[in-house]
Short mmCIF file of C-alpha atoms and ligand atoms in Angstrom, two decimals:
data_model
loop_
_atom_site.label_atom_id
_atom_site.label_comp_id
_atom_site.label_asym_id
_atom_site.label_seq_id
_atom_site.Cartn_x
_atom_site.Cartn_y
_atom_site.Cartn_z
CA UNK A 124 16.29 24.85 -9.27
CA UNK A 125 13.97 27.33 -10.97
CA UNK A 126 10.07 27.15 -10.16
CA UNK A 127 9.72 26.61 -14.22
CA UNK A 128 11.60 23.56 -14.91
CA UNK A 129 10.77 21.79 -11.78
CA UNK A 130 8.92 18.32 -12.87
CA UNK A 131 5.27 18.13 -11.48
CA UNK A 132 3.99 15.35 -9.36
CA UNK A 133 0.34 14.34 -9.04
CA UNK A 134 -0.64 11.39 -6.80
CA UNK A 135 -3.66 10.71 -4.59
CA UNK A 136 -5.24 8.14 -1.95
CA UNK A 137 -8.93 7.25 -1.37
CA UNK A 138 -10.61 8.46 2.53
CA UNK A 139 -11.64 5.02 2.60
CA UNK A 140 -9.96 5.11 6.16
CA UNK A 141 -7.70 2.62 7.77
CA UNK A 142 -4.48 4.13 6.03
CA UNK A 143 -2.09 1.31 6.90
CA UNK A 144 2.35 0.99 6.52
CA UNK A 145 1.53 0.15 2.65
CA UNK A 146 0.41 3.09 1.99
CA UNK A 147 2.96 4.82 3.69
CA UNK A 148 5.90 2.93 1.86
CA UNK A 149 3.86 3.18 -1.24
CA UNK A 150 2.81 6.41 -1.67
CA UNK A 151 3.03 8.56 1.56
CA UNK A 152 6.81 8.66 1.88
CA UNK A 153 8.06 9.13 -1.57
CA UNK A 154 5.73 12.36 -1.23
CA UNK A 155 7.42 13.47 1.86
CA UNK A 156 10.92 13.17 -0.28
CA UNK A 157 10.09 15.01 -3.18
CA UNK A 158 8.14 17.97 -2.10
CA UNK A 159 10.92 20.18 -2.46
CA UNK A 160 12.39 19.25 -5.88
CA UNK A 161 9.03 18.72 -7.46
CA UNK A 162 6.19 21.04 -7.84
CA UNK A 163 3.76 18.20 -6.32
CA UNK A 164 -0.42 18.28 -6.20
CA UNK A 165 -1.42 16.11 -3.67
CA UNK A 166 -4.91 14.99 -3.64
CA UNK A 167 -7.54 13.41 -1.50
CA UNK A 168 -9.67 11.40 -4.15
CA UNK A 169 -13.06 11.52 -2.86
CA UNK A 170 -14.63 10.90 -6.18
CA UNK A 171 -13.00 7.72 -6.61
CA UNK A 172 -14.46 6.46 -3.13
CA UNK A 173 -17.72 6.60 -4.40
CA UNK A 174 -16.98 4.01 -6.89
CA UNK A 175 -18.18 1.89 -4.17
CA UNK A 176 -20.84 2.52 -1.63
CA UNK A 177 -20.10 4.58 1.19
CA UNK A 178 -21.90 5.49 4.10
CA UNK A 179 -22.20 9.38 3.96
CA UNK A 180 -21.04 10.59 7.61
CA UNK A 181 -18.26 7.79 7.41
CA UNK A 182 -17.00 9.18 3.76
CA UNK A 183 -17.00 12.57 5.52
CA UNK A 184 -15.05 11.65 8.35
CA UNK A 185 -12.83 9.82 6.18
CA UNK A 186 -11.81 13.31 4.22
CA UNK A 187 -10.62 14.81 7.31
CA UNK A 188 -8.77 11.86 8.34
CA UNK A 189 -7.03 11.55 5.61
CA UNK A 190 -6.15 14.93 5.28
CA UNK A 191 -4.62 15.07 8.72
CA UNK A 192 -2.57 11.62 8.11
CA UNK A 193 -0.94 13.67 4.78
CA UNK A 194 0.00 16.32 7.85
CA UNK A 195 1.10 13.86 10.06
CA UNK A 196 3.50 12.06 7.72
CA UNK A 197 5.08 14.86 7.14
CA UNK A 198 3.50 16.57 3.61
CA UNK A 199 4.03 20.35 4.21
CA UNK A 200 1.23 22.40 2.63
CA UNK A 201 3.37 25.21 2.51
CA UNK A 202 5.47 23.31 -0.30
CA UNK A 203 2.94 21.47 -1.56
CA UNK A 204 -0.56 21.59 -3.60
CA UNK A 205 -2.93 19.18 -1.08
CA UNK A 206 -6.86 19.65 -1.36
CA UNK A 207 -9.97 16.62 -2.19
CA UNK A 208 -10.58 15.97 -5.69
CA UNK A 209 -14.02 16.88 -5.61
CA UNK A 210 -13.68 20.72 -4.74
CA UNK A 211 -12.18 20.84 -8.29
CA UNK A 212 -14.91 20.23 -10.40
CA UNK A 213 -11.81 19.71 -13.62
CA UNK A 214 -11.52 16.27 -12.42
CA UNK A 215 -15.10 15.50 -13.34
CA UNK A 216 -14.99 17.62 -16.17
CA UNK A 217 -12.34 16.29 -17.56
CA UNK A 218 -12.89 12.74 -16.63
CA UNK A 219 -16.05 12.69 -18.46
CA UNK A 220 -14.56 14.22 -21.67
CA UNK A 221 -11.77 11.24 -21.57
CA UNK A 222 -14.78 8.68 -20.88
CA UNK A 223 -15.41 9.33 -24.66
CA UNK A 224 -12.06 8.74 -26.37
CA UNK A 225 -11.37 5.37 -24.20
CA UNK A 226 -12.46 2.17 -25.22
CA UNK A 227 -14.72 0.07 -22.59
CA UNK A 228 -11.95 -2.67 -23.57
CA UNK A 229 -9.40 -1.12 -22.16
CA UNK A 230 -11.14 -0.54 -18.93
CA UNK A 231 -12.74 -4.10 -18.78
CA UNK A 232 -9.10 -5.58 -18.44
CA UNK A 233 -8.19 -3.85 -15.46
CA UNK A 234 -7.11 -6.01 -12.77
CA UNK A 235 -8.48 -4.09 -9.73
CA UNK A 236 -11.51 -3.22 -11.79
CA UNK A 237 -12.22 -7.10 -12.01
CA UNK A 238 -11.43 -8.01 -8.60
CA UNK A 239 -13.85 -5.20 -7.16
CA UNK A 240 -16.48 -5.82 -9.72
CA UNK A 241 -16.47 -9.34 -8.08
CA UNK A 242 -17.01 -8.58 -4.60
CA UNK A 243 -19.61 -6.24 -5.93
CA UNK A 244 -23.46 -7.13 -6.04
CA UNK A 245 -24.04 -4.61 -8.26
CA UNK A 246 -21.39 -3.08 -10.27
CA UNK A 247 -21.44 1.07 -10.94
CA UNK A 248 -20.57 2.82 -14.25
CA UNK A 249 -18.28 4.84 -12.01
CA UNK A 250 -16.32 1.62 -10.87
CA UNK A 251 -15.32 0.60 -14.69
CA UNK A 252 -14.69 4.49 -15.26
CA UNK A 253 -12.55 5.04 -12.03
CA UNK A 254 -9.67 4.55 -13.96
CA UNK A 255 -10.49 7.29 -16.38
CA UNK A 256 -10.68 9.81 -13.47
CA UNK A 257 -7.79 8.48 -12.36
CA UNK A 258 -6.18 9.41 -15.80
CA UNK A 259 -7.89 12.97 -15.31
CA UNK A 260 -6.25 13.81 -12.35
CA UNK A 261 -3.44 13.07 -13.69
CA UNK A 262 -3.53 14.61 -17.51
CA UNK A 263 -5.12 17.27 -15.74
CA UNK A 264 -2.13 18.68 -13.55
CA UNK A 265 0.36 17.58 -16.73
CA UNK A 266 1.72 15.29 -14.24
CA UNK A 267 5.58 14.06 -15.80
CA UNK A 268 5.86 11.60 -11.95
CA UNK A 269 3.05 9.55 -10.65
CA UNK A 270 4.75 7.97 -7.27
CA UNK A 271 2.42 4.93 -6.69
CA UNK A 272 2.52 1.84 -5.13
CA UNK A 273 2.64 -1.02 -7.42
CA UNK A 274 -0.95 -2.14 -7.41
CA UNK A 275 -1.30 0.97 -9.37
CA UNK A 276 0.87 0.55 -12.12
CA UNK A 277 -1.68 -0.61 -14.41
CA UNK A 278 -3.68 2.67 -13.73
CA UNK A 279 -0.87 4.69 -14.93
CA UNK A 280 -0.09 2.66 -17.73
CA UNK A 281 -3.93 3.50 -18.89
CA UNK A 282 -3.86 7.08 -17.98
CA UNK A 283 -0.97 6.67 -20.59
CA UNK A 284 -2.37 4.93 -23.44
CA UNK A 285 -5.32 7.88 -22.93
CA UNK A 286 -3.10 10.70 -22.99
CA UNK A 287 -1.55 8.97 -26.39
CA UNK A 288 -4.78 8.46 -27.79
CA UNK A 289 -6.25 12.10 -27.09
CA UNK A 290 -2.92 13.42 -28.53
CA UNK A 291 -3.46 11.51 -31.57
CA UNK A 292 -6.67 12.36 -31.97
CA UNK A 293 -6.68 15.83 -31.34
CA UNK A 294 -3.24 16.98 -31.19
CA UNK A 295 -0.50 17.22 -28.83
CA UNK A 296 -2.21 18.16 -25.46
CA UNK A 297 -1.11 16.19 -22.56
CA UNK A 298 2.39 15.15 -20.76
CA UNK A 299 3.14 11.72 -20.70
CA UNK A 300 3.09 10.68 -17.08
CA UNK A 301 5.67 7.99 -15.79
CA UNK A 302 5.15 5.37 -12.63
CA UNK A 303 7.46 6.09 -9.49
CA UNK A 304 7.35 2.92 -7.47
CA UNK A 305 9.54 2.77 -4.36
CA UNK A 306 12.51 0.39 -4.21
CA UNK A 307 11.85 -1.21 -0.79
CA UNK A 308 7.99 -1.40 -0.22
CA UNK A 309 6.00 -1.29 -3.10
CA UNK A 310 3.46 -4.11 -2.15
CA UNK A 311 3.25 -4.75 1.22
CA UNK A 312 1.46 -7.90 2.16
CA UNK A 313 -1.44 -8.95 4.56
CA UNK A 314 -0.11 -10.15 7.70
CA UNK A 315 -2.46 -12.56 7.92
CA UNK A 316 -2.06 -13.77 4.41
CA UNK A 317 1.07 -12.54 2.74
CA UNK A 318 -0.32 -13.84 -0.46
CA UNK A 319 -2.66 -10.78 -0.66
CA UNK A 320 -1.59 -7.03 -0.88
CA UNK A 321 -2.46 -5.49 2.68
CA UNK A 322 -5.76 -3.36 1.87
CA UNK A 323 -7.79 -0.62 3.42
CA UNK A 324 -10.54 -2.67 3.06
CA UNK A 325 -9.62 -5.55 4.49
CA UNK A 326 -8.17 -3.65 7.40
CA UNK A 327 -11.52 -1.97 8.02
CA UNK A 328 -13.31 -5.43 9.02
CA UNK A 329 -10.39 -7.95 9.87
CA UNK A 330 -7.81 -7.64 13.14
CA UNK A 331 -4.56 -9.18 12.35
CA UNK A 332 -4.29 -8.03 8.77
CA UNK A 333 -2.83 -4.46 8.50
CA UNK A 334 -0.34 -2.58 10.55
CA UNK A 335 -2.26 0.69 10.12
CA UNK A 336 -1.05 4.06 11.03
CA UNK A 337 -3.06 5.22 13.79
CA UNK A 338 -2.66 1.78 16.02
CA UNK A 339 -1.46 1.91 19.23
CA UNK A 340 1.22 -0.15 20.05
CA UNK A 341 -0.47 -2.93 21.78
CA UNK A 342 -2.71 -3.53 18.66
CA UNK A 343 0.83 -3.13 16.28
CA UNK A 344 2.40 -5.82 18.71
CA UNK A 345 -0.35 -8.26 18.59
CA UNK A 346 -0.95 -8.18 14.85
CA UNK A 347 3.14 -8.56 14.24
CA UNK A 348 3.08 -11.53 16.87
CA UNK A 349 -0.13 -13.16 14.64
CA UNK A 350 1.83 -12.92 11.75
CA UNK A 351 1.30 -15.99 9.34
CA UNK A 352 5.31 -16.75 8.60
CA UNK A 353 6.25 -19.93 6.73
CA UNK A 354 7.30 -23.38 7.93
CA UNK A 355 11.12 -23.64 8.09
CA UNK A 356 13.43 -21.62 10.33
CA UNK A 357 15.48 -19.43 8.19
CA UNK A 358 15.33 -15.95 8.08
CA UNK A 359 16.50 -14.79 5.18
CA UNK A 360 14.45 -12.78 2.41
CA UNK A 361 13.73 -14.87 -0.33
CA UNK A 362 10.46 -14.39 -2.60
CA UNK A 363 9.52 -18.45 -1.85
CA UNK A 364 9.04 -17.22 1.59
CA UNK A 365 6.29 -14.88 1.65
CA UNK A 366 5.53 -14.22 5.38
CA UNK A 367 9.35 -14.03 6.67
CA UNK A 368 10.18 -12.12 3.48
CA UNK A 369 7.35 -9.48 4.69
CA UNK A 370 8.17 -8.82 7.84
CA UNK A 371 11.74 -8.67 7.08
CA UNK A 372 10.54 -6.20 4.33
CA UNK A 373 8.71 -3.98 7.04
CA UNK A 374 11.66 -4.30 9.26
CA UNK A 375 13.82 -3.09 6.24
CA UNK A 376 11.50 -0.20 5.63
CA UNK A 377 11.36 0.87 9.39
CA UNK A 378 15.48 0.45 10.37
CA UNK A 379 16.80 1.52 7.43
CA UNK A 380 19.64 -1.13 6.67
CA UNK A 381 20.75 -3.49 4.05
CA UNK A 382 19.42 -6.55 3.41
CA UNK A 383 22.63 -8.71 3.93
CA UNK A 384 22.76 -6.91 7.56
CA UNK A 385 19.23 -8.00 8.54
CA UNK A 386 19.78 -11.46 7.72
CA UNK A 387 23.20 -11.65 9.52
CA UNK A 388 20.92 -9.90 12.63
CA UNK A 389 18.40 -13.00 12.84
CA UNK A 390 21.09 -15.60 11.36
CA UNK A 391 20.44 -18.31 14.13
CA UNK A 392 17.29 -16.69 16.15
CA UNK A 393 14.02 -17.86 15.95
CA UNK A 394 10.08 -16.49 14.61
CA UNK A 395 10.00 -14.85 18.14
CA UNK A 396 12.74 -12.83 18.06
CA UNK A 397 12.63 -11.67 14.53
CA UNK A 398 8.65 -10.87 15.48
CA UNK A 399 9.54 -8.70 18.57
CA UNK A 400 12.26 -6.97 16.53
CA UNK A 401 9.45 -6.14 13.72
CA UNK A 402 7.02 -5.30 16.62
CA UNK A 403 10.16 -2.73 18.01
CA UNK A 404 10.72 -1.37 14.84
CA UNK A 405 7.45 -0.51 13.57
CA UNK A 406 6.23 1.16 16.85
CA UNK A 407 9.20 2.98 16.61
CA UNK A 408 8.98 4.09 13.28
CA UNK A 409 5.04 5.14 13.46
CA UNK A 410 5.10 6.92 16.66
CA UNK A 411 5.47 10.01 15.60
CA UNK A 412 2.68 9.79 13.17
CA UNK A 413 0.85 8.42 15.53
CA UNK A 414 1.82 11.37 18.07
CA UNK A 415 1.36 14.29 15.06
CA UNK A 416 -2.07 13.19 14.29
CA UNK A 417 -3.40 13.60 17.93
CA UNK A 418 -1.94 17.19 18.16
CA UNK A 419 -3.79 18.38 14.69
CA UNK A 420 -6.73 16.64 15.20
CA UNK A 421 -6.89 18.95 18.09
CA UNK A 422 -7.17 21.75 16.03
CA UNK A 423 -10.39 20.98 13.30
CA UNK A 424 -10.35 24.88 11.94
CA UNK A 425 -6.43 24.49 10.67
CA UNK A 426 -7.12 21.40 7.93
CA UNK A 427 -10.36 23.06 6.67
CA UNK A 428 -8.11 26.06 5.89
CA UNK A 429 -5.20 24.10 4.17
CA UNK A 430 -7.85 22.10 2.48
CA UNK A 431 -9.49 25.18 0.88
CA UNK A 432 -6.21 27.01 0.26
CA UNK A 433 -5.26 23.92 -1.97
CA UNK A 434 -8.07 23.92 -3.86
CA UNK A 435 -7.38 27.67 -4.80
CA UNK A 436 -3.51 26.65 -5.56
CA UNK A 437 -4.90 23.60 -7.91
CA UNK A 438 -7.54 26.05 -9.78
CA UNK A 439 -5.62 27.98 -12.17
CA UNK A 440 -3.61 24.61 -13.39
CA UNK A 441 -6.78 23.05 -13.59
CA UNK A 442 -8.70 25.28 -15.74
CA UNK A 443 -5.67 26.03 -18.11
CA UNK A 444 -5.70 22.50 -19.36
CA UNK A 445 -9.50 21.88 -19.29
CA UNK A 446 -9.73 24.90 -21.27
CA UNK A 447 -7.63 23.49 -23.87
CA UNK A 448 -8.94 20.06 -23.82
CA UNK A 449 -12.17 21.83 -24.43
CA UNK A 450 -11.21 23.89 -27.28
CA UNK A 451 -9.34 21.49 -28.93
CA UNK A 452 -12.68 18.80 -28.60
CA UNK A 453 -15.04 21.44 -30.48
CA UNK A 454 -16.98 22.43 -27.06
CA UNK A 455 -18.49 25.59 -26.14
P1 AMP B 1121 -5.32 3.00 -1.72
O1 AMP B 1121 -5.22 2.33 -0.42
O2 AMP B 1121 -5.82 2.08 -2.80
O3 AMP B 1121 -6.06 4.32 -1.69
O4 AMP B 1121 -3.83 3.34 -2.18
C1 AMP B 1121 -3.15 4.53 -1.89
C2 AMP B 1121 -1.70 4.38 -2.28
O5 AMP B 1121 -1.04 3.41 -1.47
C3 AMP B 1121 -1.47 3.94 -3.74
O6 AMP B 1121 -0.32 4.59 -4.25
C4 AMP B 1121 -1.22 2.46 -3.60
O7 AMP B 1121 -0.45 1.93 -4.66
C5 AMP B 1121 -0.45 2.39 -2.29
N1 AMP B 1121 -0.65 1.10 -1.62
C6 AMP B 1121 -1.83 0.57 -1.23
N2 AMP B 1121 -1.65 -0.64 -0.66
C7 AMP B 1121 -0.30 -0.88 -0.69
C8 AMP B 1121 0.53 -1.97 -0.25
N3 AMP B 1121 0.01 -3.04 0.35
N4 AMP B 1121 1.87 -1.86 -0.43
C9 AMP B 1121 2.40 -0.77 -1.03
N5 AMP B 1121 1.67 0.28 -1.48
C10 AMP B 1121 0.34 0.24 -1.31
N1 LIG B 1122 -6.54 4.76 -7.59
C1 LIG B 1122 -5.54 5.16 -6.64
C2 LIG B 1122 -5.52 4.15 -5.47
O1 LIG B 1122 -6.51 3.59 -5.13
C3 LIG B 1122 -5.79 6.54 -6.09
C4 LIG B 1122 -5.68 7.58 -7.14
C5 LIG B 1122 -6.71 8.28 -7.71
C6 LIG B 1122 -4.48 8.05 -7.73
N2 LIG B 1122 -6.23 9.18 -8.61
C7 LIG B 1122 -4.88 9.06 -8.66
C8 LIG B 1122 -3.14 7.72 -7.58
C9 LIG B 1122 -3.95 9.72 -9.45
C10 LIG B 1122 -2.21 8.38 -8.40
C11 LIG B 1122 -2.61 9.36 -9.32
O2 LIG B 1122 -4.51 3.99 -4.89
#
């Protein structure tokens, strides 16, 4: 396919640490798939960390990580655009300009907005506008794919109805961006409440919750076998079912097969045995993640360099559309 008529994909992920196997089925993977059909930007989004507090040195340290678990996944920076939001100072730029064509409505009825703003004490400008920047770094690449997982839907669907609005008002400037969910894995539940999405943040102070990326087995095997399942015996998936369902969704995600051949695998066992399969399966499928991220982190001089290379990439796409968002405004 020619360079030109490639589609471009823009998608990001917080250094809040604690990347767990949502993320990965999410986001992570449908990266890996597409960086050679798509011209994809890739982007550690430090700005929208700060939406929250964050401890400075832990923030930090969470850049890197990050960065290396986009390496160890298997993103290829020699195919891709990868770099943190905030060496582009666009997404700011831009953010702030779309901060004044988008209604405080629209950004009070976001779900995650009203869910953080809750477990807040004190609730930042920045964490009813993080949605906004979120449309920035979107409209900003002209982004046509945003592959997501689907607690971000709603984000999209904003960035949307701001790219509509700021073509209305000022003429046709931005690409409409579409939501690229995965089929198998787009909201992964807690283990130990398959009610909730499984969260970074939740990870970060509660064992038993998240299968993250960087646990060793031992931790992978005791969170699977502390898995909240259901009362009944089947094993089948069925959306009643929440905690079976799960795991037989991770198992799914890790093996590869159909549905109808899982359940015809456990038809008969019991929670044990469909637990040590998951367990199996998972340590499996994130051991060579697991095994990637050791070697690079080995090497600290290599992700500063692919870092700063793909903040160069991102600067001339960057500045072409700020430029035009500015001129068509009335700035400068
Ligand atoms: P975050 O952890 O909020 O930075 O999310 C990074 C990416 O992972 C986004 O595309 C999310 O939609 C996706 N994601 C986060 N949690 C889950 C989950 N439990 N299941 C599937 N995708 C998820
Ligand atoms: N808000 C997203 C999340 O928490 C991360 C994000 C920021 C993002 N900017 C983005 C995702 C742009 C897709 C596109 O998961």
């Amino acid at each position: 396919m020619a360079f030109e008529t490639r589609k471009r994909v823009f998608s990001g992920i917080q250094p809040s640490g604690n990347l767990h196997i949502g993320n990965y089925t999410g986001a992570l993977r449908n990266w890996v798939r597409q960086q050679d059909e798509r011209d994809c930007f890739f982007c550690i989004v430090d700005l929208h960390a700060i939406t929250v507090p964050q401890e400075p040195a832990v923030l930090r340290q969470g850049i890197r990580e990050v960065a290396l678990l986009y390496l160890a996944c298997g993103i290829d920076p020699a195919r891709v655009t990868m770099f943190v939001q905030s060496h582009r100072p666009e997404h700011a730029q831009l953010c702030w300009i779309l901060d004044c064509v988008t209604p405080v409505g629209w950004l009070e009825r976001m779900t995650q907005y009203k869910s953080k703003a809750a477990a807040q004490a004190s609730v930042s400008a920045g964490l009813l506008a993080y949605p906004v920047l979120q449309a920035a770094d979107i409209l900003l690449y002209q982004a046509d794919y945003v592959p997501v997982g689907e607690d971000q839907r709603q984000h999209v669907e904003l960035a949307r109805d701001i790219a509509g609005r700021f073509n209305r008002l000022f003429g046709e400037t931005f690409v409409m961006p579409q939501v690229e969910l995965p089929a198998v894995g787009a909201r992964i539940k807690g283990l130990d409440d398959p009610t909730a999405k499984m969260s970074k943040s939740v990870a970060g102070h509660k064992a038993g919750h998240a299968l993250r990326l960087l646990d060793p087995p031992d931790v992978l095997r005791k969170t699977i076998g502390r898995a909240v399942t259901d009362s009944g015996r089947e094993i089948r998936f069925n959306p009643e079912r929440l905690g079976v369902t799960n795991l037989l969704t991770i198992y799914q995600l890790c093996t590869g097969q159909t549905q109808a051949a899982i359940e015809s695998q456990f038809e008969g066992q019991g929670y044990a045995g469909l637990k040590r399969a998951v367990a199996d399966a998972v340590i499996e499928y994130l051991r060579p993640i697991r095994e990637r991220y050791s070697e690079l982190e080995a090497e600290p001089g290599y992700i500063d360099e692919v870092l700063r290379q793909g903040a160069e990439r991102a600067g001339p796409v960057a500045a072409e559309t700020l430029e035009m968002v500015t001129e068509r405004v009335g700035l400068g």
